[in-house]
Amino acid sequence: MSDTYDVIVIGLGGMGSAAAYHLAQAGHRVLGLEKFTPAHNKGSSHGGSRIVRQSYFEDPAYVPLLLRAYELWEQLARDSGDEVFRLTGGLYIGPPDSETVAGSLRASREWSLPHEMLDAREIHRRFPNFTPESKFVGLYEEQAGFARPELTVAAHLDLAAKAGATLRFGEQVESWKETGGGVTVTTGTGTYTAGQLVICPGAWAPELLADLGIGIEIERQVMYWLDPVIGTQKFERDPIYIAENEAGEQIYGFPAIDGPDGGVKVAFFRKGIPCTPETIDRQVHAEEITEMRTRVRELLPALVGRAIHAATCMYSNTSDQHFVIARHPAHAAVTVACGFSGHGFKFVPVVGEILADLAMSGGTRHPIDLFAPQRLVSL
């Protein structure tokens, strides 16, 4: 069969579902294609929670996008009626000159973001579960918290469908090509044509966007839910946190958000194993749990109970750990979003808005020069 649309979106995870939503809301005829089920757990947009924050140590250039993302998180919550995100406050701990602390402070000062600097004693007084080293400090911001990834994807998909988008699941894309009148996408079920194509492939970027030549590396990451030895109730009012030790190793975690039997989620940041979506080891091994518990003991000794649950996900890393969001440099009718490098989900609503802009007008008011794929192409 052959059907024609204004725009086709390949991949309906975090970014793709948001793009389909924004495009459909603007009145465009949208087809969304996803090889798995809605809000699945095979890629990167699952695990119950993702951090949202504004004091952005990665680069202050992200802050304007975050300010807009927060507006859109609130809009999505209103429109869907779901608690897709929640503010809990955020605490970024480490040596004063660490990337986590110094970078967060730099972004806060550059954009006049409200924040507090706390020494180790004040951190423990305010948040008794935390026991940082005496020479460590922390930056605290109230405007931080977490998003619910599965709920977010489901909300965007539901609103996109209500706005008229056609969404097909369990339909794997076999190929795409640009034609004189737009694009043609072929799946195992049929062939579809559109004026524009948006590709949000997640961990499948090396396959679907090989012609970009940007060398995205896929990594297996593990998320852990530990049972506090003092019970989850005393962890319910904690902030989200990112903590860096003197070796530069970062962990991140959340308050207890899933009830007394849900444990408390914690994970390493950027401590993954190279893989592909086909070769990833989905089993979490005993030695990995031991390593996580050992690291947690340094900062949150009351959290070091048994592991209730553990799960894997995938990071899609660029060499500089910045995103790729752009019109395809070789295909005028194709827009791409990939390489979110483990810190992209908080941007989901605004990335969807940007992708809709790029697909339908060729440009966007948002600052995205940092994300041009040409910076990564080997010369």
Short mmCIF file of C-alpha atoms in Angstrom, two decimals, residues 128-330:
data_model
loop_
_atom_site.label_atom_id
_atom_site.label_comp_id
_atom_site.label_asym_id
_atom_site.label_seq_id
_atom_site.Cartn_x
_atom_site.Cartn_y
_atom_site.Cartn_z
CA PRO A 128 20.31 13.99 56.69
CA ASN A 129 20.53 10.99 54.35
CA PHE A 130 23.55 12.59 52.64
CA THR A 131 27.01 12.26 54.25
CA PRO A 132 29.43 14.01 51.85
CA GLU A 133 33.15 14.29 52.58
CA SER A 134 33.97 17.33 54.68
CA LYS A 135 35.79 19.09 51.83
CA PHE A 136 32.90 18.63 49.40
CA VAL A 137 30.30 21.29 48.65
CA GLY A 138 26.95 21.30 46.94
CA LEU A 139 24.87 23.56 44.73
CA TYR A 140 21.16 23.38 45.49
CA GLU A 141 18.45 24.57 43.09
CA GLU A 142 14.74 24.44 43.78
CA GLN A 143 13.83 24.24 40.08
CA ALA A 144 14.92 20.64 39.65
CA GLY A 145 13.12 17.34 39.89
CA PHE A 146 12.20 14.42 37.70
CA ALA A 147 10.14 13.48 34.68
CA ARG A 148 8.28 10.21 34.17
CA PRO A 149 9.58 8.90 30.82
CA GLU A 150 6.97 6.25 30.05
CA LEU A 151 4.14 8.56 31.09
CA THR A 152 5.62 11.39 29.02
CA VAL A 153 5.86 9.28 25.86
CA ALA A 154 2.34 7.93 26.36
CA ALA A 155 0.96 11.45 26.92
CA HIS A 156 2.57 12.82 23.77
CA LEU A 157 1.34 9.86 21.73
CA ASP A 158 -2.19 10.13 23.08
CA LEU A 159 -2.37 13.86 22.38
CA ALA A 160 -0.85 13.39 18.92
CA ALA A 161 -3.46 10.78 18.06
CA LYS A 162 -6.26 13.00 19.34
CA ALA A 163 -4.94 15.76 17.09
CA GLY A 164 -5.19 13.46 14.07
CA ALA A 165 -1.80 11.75 13.82
CA THR A 166 -1.69 8.20 12.45
CA LEU A 167 0.57 6.10 14.69
CA ARG A 168 1.71 2.63 13.67
CA PHE A 169 3.44 0.31 16.14
CA GLY A 170 5.22 -2.98 15.56
CA GLU A 171 6.20 -1.70 12.12
CA GLN A 172 9.93 -1.64 11.44
CA VAL A 173 11.38 0.77 8.90
CA GLU A 174 13.43 -1.04 6.27
CA SER A 175 14.61 1.96 4.27
CA TRP A 176 14.00 5.62 3.49
CA LYS A 177 14.98 7.79 0.55
CA GLU A 178 14.54 11.33 -0.61
CA THR A 179 12.58 11.77 -3.82
CA GLY A 180 11.85 14.72 -6.04
CA GLY A 181 8.63 15.44 -4.20
CA GLY A 182 9.76 14.64 -0.66
CA VAL A 183 10.54 11.28 0.91
CA THR A 184 9.54 7.64 0.65
CA VAL A 185 9.68 5.29 3.63
CA THR A 186 9.40 1.51 3.26
CA THR A 187 8.47 -0.83 6.11
CA GLY A 188 7.66 -4.52 6.25
CA THR A 189 4.02 -3.55 5.83
CA GLY A 190 3.99 -0.90 3.16
CA THR A 191 5.41 2.19 1.50
CA TYR A 192 4.60 5.72 2.63
CA THR A 193 5.38 9.11 1.11
CA ALA A 194 5.53 12.56 2.64
CA GLY A 195 6.85 16.02 2.02
CA GLN A 196 9.14 15.79 5.07
CA LEU A 197 10.76 13.10 7.20
CA VAL A 198 11.83 13.35 10.86
CA ILE A 199 14.15 10.59 12.12
CA CYS A 200 14.46 10.02 15.88
CA PRO A 201 16.22 6.65 15.97
CA GLY A 202 17.68 6.58 19.48
CA ALA A 203 20.13 3.69 19.79
CA TRP A 204 19.38 2.69 16.20
CA ALA A 205 21.05 5.88 14.86
CA PRO A 206 24.19 4.11 13.58
CA GLU A 207 21.95 2.03 11.34
CA LEU A 208 19.32 4.53 10.16
CA LEU A 209 21.66 7.54 9.93
CA ALA A 210 24.87 5.91 8.77
CA ASP A 211 25.24 8.46 5.97
CA LEU A 212 25.71 11.26 8.51
CA GLY A 213 29.17 9.85 9.25
CA ILE A 214 29.20 11.11 12.86
CA GLY A 215 30.24 7.99 14.76
CA ILE A 216 27.60 7.61 17.47
CA GLU A 217 28.55 5.00 20.09
CA ILE A 218 25.87 3.01 21.89
CA GLU A 219 26.43 2.11 25.53
CA ARG A 220 24.65 -0.22 27.93
CA GLN A 221 23.74 1.51 31.18
CA VAL A 222 22.21 0.08 34.35
CA MET A 223 19.62 1.58 36.69
CA TYR A 224 19.23 0.25 40.26
CA TRP A 225 16.45 0.41 42.84
CA LEU A 226 17.81 -0.17 46.35
CA ASP A 227 15.87 -0.79 49.55
CA PRO A 228 16.97 1.71 52.25
CA VAL A 229 17.87 0.11 55.57
CA ILE A 230 15.72 2.77 57.30
CA GLY A 231 12.78 2.35 54.92
CA THR A 232 11.68 4.43 51.95
CA GLN A 233 9.60 6.95 53.91
CA LYS A 234 12.67 8.87 55.08
CA PHE A 235 13.80 9.22 51.45
CA GLU A 236 10.53 10.67 50.15
CA ARG A 237 11.48 14.33 50.71
CA ASP A 238 15.03 14.14 49.35
CA PRO A 239 16.03 16.14 46.25
CA ILE A 240 17.26 14.58 43.06
CA TYR A 241 21.05 14.61 43.09
CA ILE A 242 24.22 14.23 41.07
CA ALA A 243 27.38 13.50 43.08
CA GLU A 244 30.96 13.44 41.82
CA ASN A 245 33.87 11.99 43.78
CA GLU A 246 37.53 13.00 43.56
CA ALA A 247 38.10 10.48 40.77
CA GLY A 248 35.54 12.34 38.64
CA GLU A 249 33.02 9.48 38.86
CA GLN A 250 29.40 10.63 38.94
CA ILE A 251 26.32 8.95 40.34
CA TYR A 252 22.79 10.29 40.26
CA GLY A 253 19.60 9.44 42.07
CA PHE A 254 16.08 10.30 43.12
CA PRO A 255 13.87 10.49 46.18
CA ALA A 256 11.61 7.54 46.94
CA ILE A 257 8.81 8.09 44.43
CA ASP A 258 7.26 4.66 43.97
CA GLY A 259 5.91 3.83 47.42
CA PRO A 260 7.22 1.63 50.23
CA ASP A 261 7.91 -1.34 47.97
CA GLY A 262 9.44 0.65 45.10
CA GLY A 263 12.89 1.25 46.54
CA VAL A 264 15.05 4.26 45.70
CA LYS A 265 16.58 4.63 42.25
CA VAL A 266 20.30 5.33 41.77
CA ALA A 267 22.76 4.85 38.90
CA PHE A 268 26.20 5.65 37.60
CA PHE A 269 26.39 8.47 35.05
CA ARG A 270 28.53 7.62 32.01
CA LYS A 271 29.81 4.27 33.20
CA GLY A 272 28.61 2.10 30.37
CA ILE A 273 29.71 -0.79 28.19
CA PRO A 274 29.73 -0.43 24.38
CA CYS A 275 26.98 -2.45 22.75
CA THR A 276 24.40 -2.43 20.00
CA PRO A 277 20.63 -2.80 20.36
CA GLU A 278 21.08 -6.37 19.15
CA THR A 279 23.98 -7.34 21.44
CA ILE A 280 23.11 -5.53 24.68
CA ASP A 281 23.20 -7.75 27.77
CA ARG A 282 19.83 -7.18 29.42
CA GLN A 283 20.80 -9.11 32.55
CA VAL A 284 22.19 -7.15 35.50
CA HIS A 285 24.89 -9.11 37.28
CA ALA A 286 25.65 -9.49 40.99
CA GLU A 287 29.05 -7.79 40.72
CA GLU A 288 27.40 -4.73 39.15
CA ILE A 289 24.97 -4.44 42.04
CA THR A 290 27.87 -4.78 44.50
CA GLU A 291 29.78 -1.99 42.74
CA MET A 292 26.76 0.32 42.87
CA ARG A 293 26.14 -0.38 46.56
CA THR A 294 29.81 0.24 47.37
CA ARG A 295 29.72 3.64 45.67
CA VAL A 296 26.41 4.60 47.28
CA ARG A 297 27.78 3.80 50.74
CA GLU A 298 30.17 6.76 50.44
CA LEU A 299 27.34 9.28 50.20
CA LEU A 300 24.08 7.65 51.28
CA PRO A 301 24.89 4.91 53.79
CA ALA A 302 21.24 4.42 54.75
CA LEU A 303 20.43 3.49 51.13
CA VAL A 304 22.68 0.45 51.07
CA GLY A 305 20.05 -2.26 51.36
CA ARG A 306 19.19 -5.06 48.99
CA ALA A 307 18.58 -4.42 45.32
CA ILE A 308 14.84 -4.63 44.70
CA HIS A 309 15.18 -4.25 40.95
CA ALA A 310 17.68 -3.36 38.24
CA ALA A 311 17.25 -2.65 34.55
CA THR A 312 19.28 -1.69 31.50
CA CYS A 313 18.90 1.13 29.02
CA MET A 314 21.09 2.59 26.28
CA TYR A 315 22.95 5.86 25.85
CA SER A 316 23.66 7.07 22.30
CA ASN A 317 26.88 9.05 22.69
CA THR A 318 28.46 11.58 20.38
CA SER A 319 32.19 12.19 20.74
CA ASP A 320 31.61 15.56 22.48
CA GLN A 321 28.45 14.42 24.32
CA HIS A 322 26.35 17.17 22.75
CA PHE A 323 23.19 16.42 20.79
CA VAL A 324 22.56 16.24 17.06
CA ILE A 325 19.46 18.20 16.03
CA ALA A 326 19.35 19.57 12.47
CA ARG A 327 18.16 19.34 8.95
CA HIS A 328 20.12 16.51 7.34
CA PRO A 329 23.05 18.20 5.57
CA ALA A 330 22.61 16.01 2.48
#
